[in-house]
Amino acid sequence: MGNWNTYKKKGFFALLSAFLLVSLLGPAPSYAAEANTEVPKVIEKTSPSVVAIIGKPSDSDKSLEKNRFNLAHGTGVIVESNGVIVTNAHVVKGMRNIVVVTSNGTTYNGRATNIDEESDLALVKIDATGLSPATFASSSDIKVGETVAAIGTPISFALRNSVTVGIVSGLDRSVSSQYQLIQTDAAINPGNSGGALINMKGEVIGINTMKYAEIGVENLGFAIPVDTVKYVLKHFQLYGKVKRPYLGLELEESWEAVVGLPSSTGLRVAYVDPDSPAASAGIQQDDFFVSIGTSKVKTLVDYNEAIKHYLPGEKVDIAIQSGSSPVTKSVTLGEVKQQETKWKQDAEGTYLDADRGKTKIGDSHFGWSMKYPAGLVKGRQSDDGDAVSFIDAKGEFSLSISIESKLSDELSPTALLNRLASDNEDNYSGTSSATILERQYVKRDSNPFGKIVSRSGDRGYVQTRGYLHQGKLYKVQLFVTKEHYNNNFKQNSYNDLLDSFKLSFNEKDGSLRDISVFSNGNTTYTNEYGLSFALPSSWQQGGYTGGSSFFNDDYTQAIHVRATSASSGDTLAAWAERQTKQFEALYAPKYRTVDEPKEITLAGVPALQVGYADTLGNKWNAGYSLFFIKDKYKYEVEVSYPRDDKGKELDELLETLTSTIKVDKDSMDQELGYIQDLDELMDPDRTITYKNEKYKYAVHVPENWTSANSYDNKDQANKIFSFTGGDLTIGADTKSSYEDAIKKEEAAQKKSHDNDSEYVYTSSDVTLFDDIKAKKFDISYDKAKVPYKETVYIFVRNQITYHVSLSIDEAVRTEANENRLIKAFESLTFLK
């Protein structure tokens, strides 16, 4: 991770951490009083054009516990009097329930209307009139060394419209941005993002975007220049987005450019998309860019600055160095595809505080409730909701509630108090014993409880209360730091909170927030490819190579999900046909069935449903595979279950799954690239060589066969190379003689036949590999639950006794499968 901090983690606690880091950086430089006499007038003129922005952070930030104090904030600049505000894209992307506060304290609900991540700029709209729009400078007027001021909302929302003063430290900087930036030493801190960098005329010269945050580094901030801001705003106004030209190639900077030296070689073409404008114009890999139009380009920032002067559909002359020859190519530009902006709002409405009006909190499933002070923050909660923790926003106390089942209501007061004291000491005493300050059984007509108050060394004080109710122990523990516990006023508030705990939950009480997570319904799963669907909450998730698996509680039903990239020219029908043929190749015809593909719709696109069934000879498995292609990815959802499973429960499962399948591009991992579908490359006859140096043999087996240690360098005495319904096993023994090995095998075969007359075997003497004497055992067991045939060879080579077994189930005994097994055995060679 680099050092460029754009403050994309914007929650309450992330900002607190950022504050601790920034506070180590030291104060901003002082300026002579005479140099700053104009600053107050400039700020008075400009500050009304700067607003503070606050909202709920993106759902994608999984590190933040969702509560009323998890808020993100930044700054914005008014560009139109009717409530159009420019800010950073990273401030409002994914932000929900946006609230804008002007310099005079007026509050408005807002929404992000346009977002452009490439430039890190966005627009927010509020319903207002008569606002004071900012005046924008011209980039050509910006001078290094001139005095500037940054206006924003650093660290805390309570510090909105704070001002810091500095100078322009540098221009045309290219750091962590698609475009050039202004460097300034005016203090820019978390929350300043999206605010104004102004000159001493009160004109905006840039939009603050980032700072360099590292201990020992001071006053290194950056702003987006006003000409880039104007460029983006113009596109927002004309097109609703930034229309970026598309060439269809990847460019690579020289080593000099990467480290910041002047580059003499320019940009190398690392890749050209075959169907792109660049390819049509004849630009090739390893060409070097010289200029775009009249603009010289030697860095990626140079390239982006030059190309932004053109629109998709326009022609541009690109000068390149191809080998030793300078060439000019005329390119008709395409257009970069972009995602649409989505305005997000919580289900609760536009309130910034989702718990607005909630004065109590509780769990409807476990049947408890208590008061909900404004400073109480819900922390971790168990999957079933039988344990939950809370902290105080000011850090004064923590509270936990846990429920233990399978206890008796007949537990005596003495036993209850002893239990609470023991739990209290285990949880909070650490290495030293807790000192009990109070212990009593509090008798009440309803809900009597045991109470333990103890001091835990220097850590603080713990009060534990235990309630017995309907075979459960409800344990409430409050931990208070030492400095706050001895404050009588605060003690009263703590006791009031504990006294409010009740073993009841009033579902009709609108002021009561329900935090129950217990569910007998469905759970929605979303993977990194944006695929989501719902399954019964009783199902559990597993994993396998290339995807995810889900199982019901007894593992008889399963769902496997796989996502890969769609290759150029591939179609839904061709893909489903390939998968069907692979399945059919696994089994002999009488051991499998495949239905004709059924056309359906999933995730809003055409899909194919292919039903199937297979067996190895005992029980039949059934299921179907769902195939669909969306946003350049192929999604396969395979459902499997015993063929005898029928009825309402299975029908409901299939209906729930198919009706809830969705693909959301915004939920995709942004770092995803091309994911090759390995089935497209699979050759079932391609082999790999395994060598066993210790036991002096080598064998060629199909690449798609598996074994726990088949292809490593460990020389094990027994190796099993397996495939669906069969295997090749090679055993090697340096101690047993050929005769002893045969006697042992004959005894084992005879015992199996004596135990079950349907188990049939014959033995014969054969010659292998032209000159090796061997004993061969042919086994068939047609009446087994899974009928199979097996051939065993015993022979000696290089004073090593080999025991080789070829086994294949009747269900997979196709000509192709059997030939691969025989071919693998015949490939066996012996090392010297």
Short mmCIF file of N, CA and C in Angstrom, two decimals, residues 262-409:
data_model
loop_
_atom_site.label_atom_id
_atom_site.label_comp_id
_atom_site.label_asym_id
_atom_site.label_seq_id
_atom_site.Cartn_x
_atom_site.Cartn_y
_atom_site.Cartn_z
N PRO A 262 13.31 13.26 -16.18
CA PRO A 262 12.83 13.56 -17.54
C PRO A 262 13.02 12.35 -18.44
N SER A 263 11.98 12.00 -19.18
CA SER A 263 12.01 10.81 -20.02
C SER A 263 12.40 11.16 -21.44
N SER A 264 13.30 10.36 -22.01
CA SER A 264 13.72 10.59 -23.39
C SER A 264 13.07 9.61 -24.36
N THR A 265 12.49 8.50 -23.80
CA THR A 265 11.97 7.45 -24.68
C THR A 265 10.47 7.51 -24.85
N GLY A 266 9.77 8.19 -23.99
CA GLY A 266 8.33 8.30 -24.14
C GLY A 266 7.58 7.07 -23.68
N LEU A 267 6.35 6.93 -24.15
CA LEU A 267 5.44 5.86 -23.74
C LEU A 267 5.49 4.69 -24.71
N ARG A 268 5.73 3.51 -24.18
CA ARG A 268 5.76 2.31 -25.02
C ARG A 268 4.37 1.68 -25.06
N VAL A 269 3.94 1.24 -26.23
CA VAL A 269 2.68 0.53 -26.37
C VAL A 269 2.90 -0.91 -25.90
N ALA A 270 2.28 -1.24 -24.75
CA ALA A 270 2.46 -2.57 -24.17
C ALA A 270 1.43 -3.57 -24.69
N TYR A 271 0.25 -3.08 -25.10
CA TYR A 271 -0.80 -3.99 -25.58
C TYR A 271 -1.76 -3.20 -26.45
N VAL A 272 -2.26 -3.84 -27.50
CA VAL A 272 -3.26 -3.22 -28.37
C VAL A 272 -4.46 -4.16 -28.47
N ASP A 273 -5.63 -3.65 -28.13
CA ASP A 273 -6.86 -4.44 -28.25
C ASP A 273 -7.13 -4.69 -29.72
N PRO A 274 -7.33 -5.97 -30.10
CA PRO A 274 -7.49 -6.29 -31.54
C PRO A 274 -8.63 -5.54 -32.22
N ASP A 275 -9.69 -5.21 -31.49
CA ASP A 275 -10.86 -4.58 -32.12
C ASP A 275 -10.93 -3.09 -31.84
N SER A 276 -9.81 -2.47 -31.54
CA SER A 276 -9.80 -1.08 -31.07
C SER A 276 -9.49 -0.09 -32.19
N PRO A 277 -9.76 1.21 -31.94
CA PRO A 277 -9.36 2.25 -32.91
C PRO A 277 -7.85 2.26 -33.17
N ALA A 278 -7.05 2.01 -32.12
CA ALA A 278 -5.60 2.00 -32.30
C ALA A 278 -5.18 0.89 -33.26
N ALA A 279 -5.80 -0.30 -33.11
CA ALA A 279 -5.47 -1.41 -34.00
C ALA A 279 -5.89 -1.09 -35.44
N SER A 280 -7.05 -0.46 -35.59
CA SER A 280 -7.52 -0.11 -36.94
C SER A 280 -6.59 0.89 -37.61
N ALA A 281 -5.94 1.75 -36.81
CA ALA A 281 -5.03 2.75 -37.36
C ALA A 281 -3.64 2.19 -37.60
N GLY A 282 -3.39 0.94 -37.19
CA GLY A 282 -2.09 0.32 -37.43
C GLY A 282 -1.07 0.52 -36.33
N ILE A 283 -1.49 0.99 -35.17
CA ILE A 283 -0.56 1.11 -34.03
C ILE A 283 -0.30 -0.29 -33.48
N GLN A 284 0.98 -0.59 -33.22
CA GLN A 284 1.35 -1.94 -32.81
C GLN A 284 2.09 -1.93 -31.48
N GLN A 285 2.12 -3.12 -30.88
CA GLN A 285 2.87 -3.29 -29.64
C GLN A 285 4.34 -2.92 -29.87
N ASP A 286 4.93 -2.25 -28.89
CA ASP A 286 6.33 -1.79 -28.88
C ASP A 286 6.55 -0.51 -29.68
N ASP A 287 5.49 0.06 -30.26
CA ASP A 287 5.62 1.42 -30.80
C ASP A 287 5.75 2.39 -29.63
N PHE A 288 6.31 3.57 -29.90
CA PHE A 288 6.46 4.60 -28.86
C PHE A 288 5.67 5.85 -29.26
N PHE A 289 4.89 6.36 -28.31
CA PHE A 289 4.15 7.59 -28.54
C PHE A 289 5.09 8.79 -28.48
N VAL A 290 4.92 9.69 -29.44
CA VAL A 290 5.71 10.93 -29.46
C VAL A 290 4.81 12.12 -29.14
N SER A 291 3.65 12.18 -29.81
CA SER A 291 2.75 13.31 -29.57
C SER A 291 1.33 12.93 -29.95
N ILE A 292 0.37 13.64 -29.33
CA ILE A 292 -1.04 13.54 -29.69
C ILE A 292 -1.46 14.93 -30.13
N GLY A 293 -1.79 15.08 -31.40
CA GLY A 293 -2.03 16.42 -31.95
C GLY A 293 -0.74 17.22 -31.84
N THR A 294 -0.81 18.33 -31.17
CA THR A 294 0.38 19.18 -30.99
C THR A 294 1.04 18.99 -29.63
N SER A 295 0.50 18.08 -28.82
CA SER A 295 1.00 17.90 -27.44
C SER A 295 2.01 16.75 -27.37
N LYS A 296 3.21 17.05 -26.88
CA LYS A 296 4.21 16.02 -26.65
C LYS A 296 3.77 15.14 -25.47
N VAL A 297 3.98 13.85 -25.57
CA VAL A 297 3.58 12.95 -24.48
C VAL A 297 4.75 12.03 -24.13
N LYS A 298 5.18 12.08 -22.87
CA LYS A 298 6.24 11.21 -22.39
C LYS A 298 5.85 10.46 -21.11
N THR A 299 4.72 10.86 -20.52
CA THR A 299 4.22 10.20 -19.31
C THR A 299 2.74 9.93 -19.49
N LEU A 300 2.19 9.10 -18.63
CA LEU A 300 0.76 8.81 -18.69
C LEU A 300 -0.07 10.05 -18.39
N VAL A 301 0.43 10.91 -17.50
CA VAL A 301 -0.30 12.15 -17.22
C VAL A 301 -0.29 13.04 -18.45
N ASP A 302 0.88 13.11 -19.16
CA ASP A 302 0.93 13.85 -20.43
C ASP A 302 -0.14 13.34 -21.39
N TYR A 303 -0.23 12.02 -21.49
CA TYR A 303 -1.20 11.40 -22.39
C TYR A 303 -2.63 11.81 -22.03
N ASN A 304 -2.98 11.68 -20.72
CA ASN A 304 -4.34 12.02 -20.29
C ASN A 304 -4.66 13.50 -20.47
N GLU A 305 -3.67 14.36 -20.22
CA GLU A 305 -3.90 15.79 -20.41
C GLU A 305 -4.11 16.11 -21.89
N ALA A 306 -3.40 15.40 -22.76
CA ALA A 306 -3.52 15.67 -24.20
C ALA A 306 -4.83 15.13 -24.76
N ILE A 307 -5.21 13.92 -24.34
CA ILE A 307 -6.37 13.28 -24.96
C ILE A 307 -7.67 13.91 -24.50
N LYS A 308 -7.65 14.62 -23.35
CA LYS A 308 -8.90 15.21 -22.86
C LYS A 308 -9.37 16.40 -23.70
N HIS A 309 -8.55 16.83 -24.62
CA HIS A 309 -8.96 17.93 -25.50
C HIS A 309 -9.77 17.42 -26.69
N TYR A 310 -10.01 16.11 -26.77
CA TYR A 310 -10.73 15.53 -27.90
C TYR A 310 -11.97 14.80 -27.41
N LEU A 311 -12.94 14.64 -28.29
CA LEU A 311 -14.16 13.92 -27.98
C LEU A 311 -14.22 12.61 -28.77
N PRO A 312 -14.93 11.63 -28.25
CA PRO A 312 -15.12 10.40 -29.02
C PRO A 312 -15.72 10.71 -30.38
N GLY A 313 -15.23 10.03 -31.40
CA GLY A 313 -15.70 10.26 -32.77
C GLY A 313 -14.82 11.20 -33.56
N GLU A 314 -14.01 11.99 -32.85
CA GLU A 314 -13.12 12.92 -33.56
C GLU A 314 -11.87 12.18 -34.04
N LYS A 315 -11.24 12.76 -35.06
CA LYS A 315 -9.98 12.22 -35.55
C LYS A 315 -8.82 12.99 -34.95
N VAL A 316 -7.74 12.27 -34.64
CA VAL A 316 -6.57 12.91 -34.07
C VAL A 316 -5.32 12.28 -34.70
N ASP A 317 -4.33 13.12 -34.97
CA ASP A 317 -3.05 12.62 -35.49
C ASP A 317 -2.14 12.25 -34.32
N ILE A 318 -1.67 11.03 -34.34
CA ILE A 318 -0.77 10.55 -33.28
C ILE A 318 0.57 10.23 -33.92
N ALA A 319 1.60 10.92 -33.43
CA ALA A 319 2.96 10.66 -33.92
C ALA A 319 3.58 9.57 -33.06
N ILE A 320 4.10 8.54 -33.73
CA ILE A 320 4.73 7.43 -33.02
C ILE A 320 6.09 7.13 -33.61
N GLN A 321 6.89 6.41 -32.84
CA GLN A 321 8.17 5.89 -33.31
C GLN A 321 7.99 4.39 -33.44
N SER A 322 7.96 3.90 -34.66
CA SER A 322 7.78 2.47 -34.91
C SER A 322 9.10 1.90 -35.39
N GLY A 323 9.79 1.18 -34.51
CA GLY A 323 11.15 0.75 -34.83
C GLY A 323 12.05 1.96 -34.90
N SER A 324 12.69 2.15 -36.04
CA SER A 324 13.55 3.32 -36.21
C SER A 324 12.88 4.42 -37.04
N SER A 325 11.59 4.18 -37.37
CA SER A 325 10.91 5.11 -38.27
C SER A 325 9.86 5.93 -37.55
N PRO A 326 9.88 7.26 -37.71
CA PRO A 326 8.78 8.09 -37.19
C PRO A 326 7.58 7.99 -38.12
N VAL A 327 6.41 7.78 -37.55
CA VAL A 327 5.19 7.61 -38.34
C VAL A 327 4.07 8.41 -37.68
N THR A 328 3.18 8.95 -38.48
CA THR A 328 1.99 9.63 -37.96
C THR A 328 0.76 8.83 -38.36
N LYS A 329 -0.06 8.50 -37.37
CA LYS A 329 -1.28 7.72 -37.61
C LYS A 329 -2.49 8.60 -37.33
N SER A 330 -3.47 8.53 -38.21
CA SER A 330 -4.73 9.25 -38.00
C SER A 330 -5.72 8.26 -37.38
N VAL A 331 -6.20 8.59 -36.17
CA VAL A 331 -7.05 7.66 -35.42
C VAL A 331 -8.41 8.30 -35.18
N THR A 332 -9.47 7.55 -35.47
CA THR A 332 -10.83 7.97 -35.11
C THR A 332 -11.12 7.41 -33.72
N LEU A 333 -11.31 8.30 -32.77
CA LEU A 333 -11.40 7.90 -31.37
C LEU A 333 -12.72 7.22 -31.04
N GLY A 334 -12.63 6.18 -30.21
CA GLY A 334 -13.84 5.55 -29.67
C GLY A 334 -14.21 6.22 -28.35
N GLU A 335 -15.06 5.56 -27.56
CA GLU A 335 -15.49 6.14 -26.29
C GLU A 335 -15.34 5.12 -25.17
N VAL A 336 -14.80 5.57 -24.05
CA VAL A 336 -14.67 4.73 -22.87
C VAL A 336 -16.04 4.52 -22.25
N LYS A 337 -16.40 3.27 -21.96
CA LYS A 337 -17.68 2.97 -21.32
C LYS A 337 -17.56 3.23 -19.82
N GLN A 338 -18.60 3.83 -19.25
CA GLN A 338 -18.59 4.16 -17.83
C GLN A 338 -19.88 3.70 -17.17
N GLN A 339 -19.76 3.44 -15.86
CA GLN A 339 -20.93 3.06 -15.10
C GLN A 339 -21.75 4.30 -14.76
N GLU A 340 -23.05 4.08 -14.64
CA GLU A 340 -23.93 5.18 -14.28
C GLU A 340 -23.89 5.43 -12.78
N THR A 341 -24.11 6.68 -12.40
CA THR A 341 -24.18 7.05 -10.99
C THR A 341 -25.53 6.63 -10.41
N LYS A 342 -25.49 6.04 -9.23
CA LYS A 342 -26.73 5.65 -8.56
C LYS A 342 -26.82 6.38 -7.23
N TRP A 343 -27.93 7.06 -7.03
CA TRP A 343 -28.15 7.75 -5.77
C TRP A 343 -28.67 6.74 -4.76
N LYS A 344 -28.01 6.66 -3.62
CA LYS A 344 -28.38 5.67 -2.62
C LYS A 344 -29.02 6.34 -1.42
N GLN A 345 -30.04 5.68 -0.92
CA GLN A 345 -30.73 6.18 0.26
C GLN A 345 -31.12 5.00 1.12
N ASP A 346 -31.00 5.13 2.44
CA ASP A 346 -31.38 4.05 3.34
C ASP A 346 -32.88 3.80 3.28
N ALA A 347 -33.23 2.58 3.69
CA ALA A 347 -34.66 2.23 3.73
C ALA A 347 -35.41 3.12 4.71
N GLU A 348 -34.68 3.64 5.72
CA GLU A 348 -35.34 4.49 6.71
C GLU A 348 -35.71 5.86 6.14
N GLY A 349 -35.21 6.20 4.98
CA GLY A 349 -35.51 7.50 4.38
C GLY A 349 -34.27 8.36 4.33
N THR A 350 -34.47 9.66 4.34
CA THR A 350 -33.36 10.57 4.15
C THR A 350 -32.67 10.95 5.44
N TYR A 351 -33.10 10.42 6.58
CA TYR A 351 -32.48 10.78 7.83
C TYR A 351 -31.02 10.35 7.86
N LEU A 352 -30.17 11.25 8.34
CA LEU A 352 -28.77 10.90 8.50
C LEU A 352 -28.62 9.89 9.63
N ASP A 353 -29.42 10.04 10.68
CA ASP A 353 -29.43 9.11 11.80
C ASP A 353 -30.52 8.07 11.55
N ALA A 354 -30.10 6.85 11.19
CA ALA A 354 -31.07 5.80 10.90
C ALA A 354 -31.87 5.42 12.14
N ASP A 355 -31.34 5.73 13.32
CA ASP A 355 -32.02 5.40 14.57
C ASP A 355 -32.81 6.58 15.14
N ARG A 356 -33.08 7.54 14.28
CA ARG A 356 -33.85 8.69 14.73
C ARG A 356 -35.20 8.25 15.30
N GLY A 357 -35.52 8.73 16.49
CA GLY A 357 -36.77 8.36 17.14
C GLY A 357 -36.70 7.09 17.94
N LYS A 358 -35.56 6.38 17.88
CA LYS A 358 -35.41 5.13 18.63
C LYS A 358 -34.79 5.46 20.00
N THR A 359 -35.54 5.21 21.05
CA THR A 359 -35.05 5.48 22.41
C THR A 359 -34.80 4.20 23.19
N LYS A 360 -35.16 3.07 22.59
CA LYS A 360 -34.94 1.76 23.21
C LYS A 360 -34.36 0.82 22.18
N ILE A 361 -33.68 -0.22 22.66
CA ILE A 361 -33.07 -1.20 21.77
C ILE A 361 -33.28 -2.57 22.36
N GLY A 362 -33.38 -3.58 21.48
CA GLY A 362 -33.61 -4.92 21.99
C GLY A 362 -33.57 -5.97 20.91
N ASP A 363 -33.89 -7.21 21.29
CA ASP A 363 -33.85 -8.35 20.37
C ASP A 363 -35.20 -9.05 20.44
N SER A 364 -35.94 -9.03 19.33
CA SER A 364 -37.28 -9.61 19.31
C SER A 364 -37.25 -11.12 19.45
N HIS A 365 -36.20 -11.77 18.97
CA HIS A 365 -36.14 -13.23 19.04
C HIS A 365 -35.85 -13.70 20.46
N PHE A 366 -34.87 -13.07 21.10
CA PHE A 366 -34.51 -13.49 22.45
C PHE A 366 -35.31 -12.76 23.52
N GLY A 367 -36.11 -11.79 23.12
CA GLY A 367 -37.07 -11.19 24.03
C GLY A 367 -36.48 -10.34 25.13
N TRP A 368 -35.61 -9.39 24.78
CA TRP A 368 -35.12 -8.44 25.77
C TRP A 368 -35.12 -7.04 25.18
N SER A 369 -35.08 -6.04 26.04
CA SER A 369 -35.01 -4.65 25.60
C SER A 369 -34.44 -3.80 26.72
N MET A 370 -33.98 -2.59 26.37
CA MET A 370 -33.44 -1.65 27.35
C MET A 370 -33.40 -0.27 26.72
N LYS A 371 -32.99 0.72 27.49
CA LYS A 371 -32.87 2.08 26.98
C LYS A 371 -31.76 2.16 25.94
N TYR A 372 -31.88 3.15 25.06
CA TYR A 372 -30.92 3.32 23.96
C TYR A 372 -30.40 4.75 23.98
N PRO A 373 -29.43 5.06 24.85
CA PRO A 373 -28.86 6.41 24.90
C PRO A 373 -28.23 6.78 23.56
N ALA A 374 -28.18 8.06 23.25
CA ALA A 374 -27.65 8.53 21.97
C ALA A 374 -26.20 8.13 21.78
N GLY A 375 -25.44 8.02 22.88
CA GLY A 375 -24.01 7.70 22.76
C GLY A 375 -23.71 6.22 22.72
N LEU A 376 -24.74 5.36 22.74
CA LEU A 376 -24.51 3.92 22.75
C LEU A 376 -24.30 3.43 21.32
N VAL A 377 -23.17 2.73 21.09
CA VAL A 377 -22.81 2.26 19.76
C VAL A 377 -22.79 0.74 19.77
N LYS A 378 -23.60 0.13 18.89
CA LYS A 378 -23.59 -1.34 18.80
C LYS A 378 -22.30 -1.81 18.17
N GLY A 379 -21.67 -2.78 18.83
CA GLY A 379 -20.42 -3.33 18.31
C GLY A 379 -20.66 -4.68 17.65
N ARG A 380 -19.91 -5.67 18.07
CA ARG A 380 -19.99 -6.99 17.45
C ARG A 380 -21.23 -7.74 17.92
N GLN A 381 -21.76 -8.55 17.03
CA GLN A 381 -22.92 -9.37 17.33
C GLN A 381 -22.72 -10.75 16.74
N SER A 382 -23.05 -11.79 17.50
CA SER A 382 -22.88 -13.15 17.01
C SER A 382 -23.84 -13.42 15.85
N ASP A 383 -23.56 -14.46 15.10
CA ASP A 383 -24.37 -14.77 13.92
C ASP A 383 -25.83 -15.01 14.29
N ASP A 384 -26.08 -15.66 15.43
CA ASP A 384 -27.44 -15.94 15.85
C ASP A 384 -28.01 -14.87 16.75
N GLY A 385 -27.20 -13.89 17.15
CA GLY A 385 -27.68 -12.81 17.99
C GLY A 385 -27.70 -13.12 19.47
N ASP A 386 -27.09 -14.27 19.89
CA ASP A 386 -27.11 -14.62 21.31
C ASP A 386 -26.02 -13.91 22.10
N ALA A 387 -25.24 -13.07 21.43
CA ALA A 387 -24.23 -12.25 22.11
C ALA A 387 -24.06 -10.96 21.32
N VAL A 388 -24.05 -9.84 22.03
CA VAL A 388 -23.89 -8.55 21.39
C VAL A 388 -23.15 -7.63 22.34
N SER A 389 -22.33 -6.76 21.79
CA SER A 389 -21.58 -5.81 22.62
C SER A 389 -21.89 -4.39 22.19
N PHE A 390 -21.75 -3.47 23.14
CA PHE A 390 -21.95 -2.05 22.89
C PHE A 390 -20.78 -1.29 23.48
N ILE A 391 -20.47 -0.13 22.91
CA ILE A 391 -19.49 0.76 23.50
C ILE A 391 -20.09 2.16 23.57
N ASP A 392 -19.52 2.95 24.44
CA ASP A 392 -19.92 4.35 24.53
C ASP A 392 -19.11 5.16 23.53
N ALA A 393 -19.75 6.05 22.80
CA ALA A 393 -19.06 6.83 21.77
C ALA A 393 -17.89 7.62 22.34
N LYS A 394 -17.97 7.98 23.63
CA LYS A 394 -16.89 8.74 24.26
C LYS A 394 -15.85 7.84 24.91
N GLY A 395 -16.05 6.53 24.84
CA GLY A 395 -15.07 5.60 25.37
C GLY A 395 -15.11 5.43 26.87
N GLU A 396 -16.22 5.77 27.53
CA GLU A 396 -16.28 5.69 28.99
C GLU A 396 -16.63 4.29 29.48
N PHE A 397 -17.42 3.54 28.73
CA PHE A 397 -17.84 2.23 29.22
C PHE A 397 -18.11 1.30 28.03
N SER A 398 -18.23 0.03 28.34
CA SER A 398 -18.68 -0.96 27.36
C SER A 398 -19.72 -1.85 28.03
N LEU A 399 -20.59 -2.41 27.21
CA LEU A 399 -21.69 -3.21 27.72
C LEU A 399 -21.83 -4.44 26.85
N SER A 400 -22.07 -5.59 27.46
CA SER A 400 -22.29 -6.81 26.67
C SER A 400 -23.51 -7.54 27.21
N ILE A 401 -24.22 -8.18 26.30
CA ILE A 401 -25.39 -8.98 26.66
C ILE A 401 -25.23 -10.34 25.99
N SER A 402 -25.35 -11.40 26.76
CA SER A 402 -25.24 -12.74 26.19
C SER A 402 -26.33 -13.63 26.76
N ILE A 403 -26.73 -14.60 25.97
CA ILE A 403 -27.81 -15.51 26.36
C ILE A 403 -27.30 -16.93 26.23
N GLU A 404 -27.39 -17.69 27.32
CA GLU A 404 -27.01 -19.10 27.33
C GLU A 404 -28.27 -19.93 27.46
N SER A 405 -28.40 -20.92 26.59
CA SER A 405 -29.58 -21.78 26.60
C SER A 405 -29.32 -23.05 27.40
N LYS A 406 -30.35 -23.88 27.50
CA LYS A 406 -30.28 -25.18 28.15
C LYS A 406 -29.87 -25.08 29.61
N LEU A 407 -30.38 -24.07 30.29
CA LEU A 407 -30.18 -23.95 31.74
C LEU A 407 -31.53 -24.13 32.43
N SER A 408 -31.48 -24.42 33.70
CA SER A 408 -32.71 -24.65 34.45
C SER A 408 -33.12 -23.40 35.21
N ASP A 409 -34.41 -23.11 35.20
CA ASP A 409 -34.92 -22.01 36.02
C ASP A 409 -34.76 -22.30 37.50
#
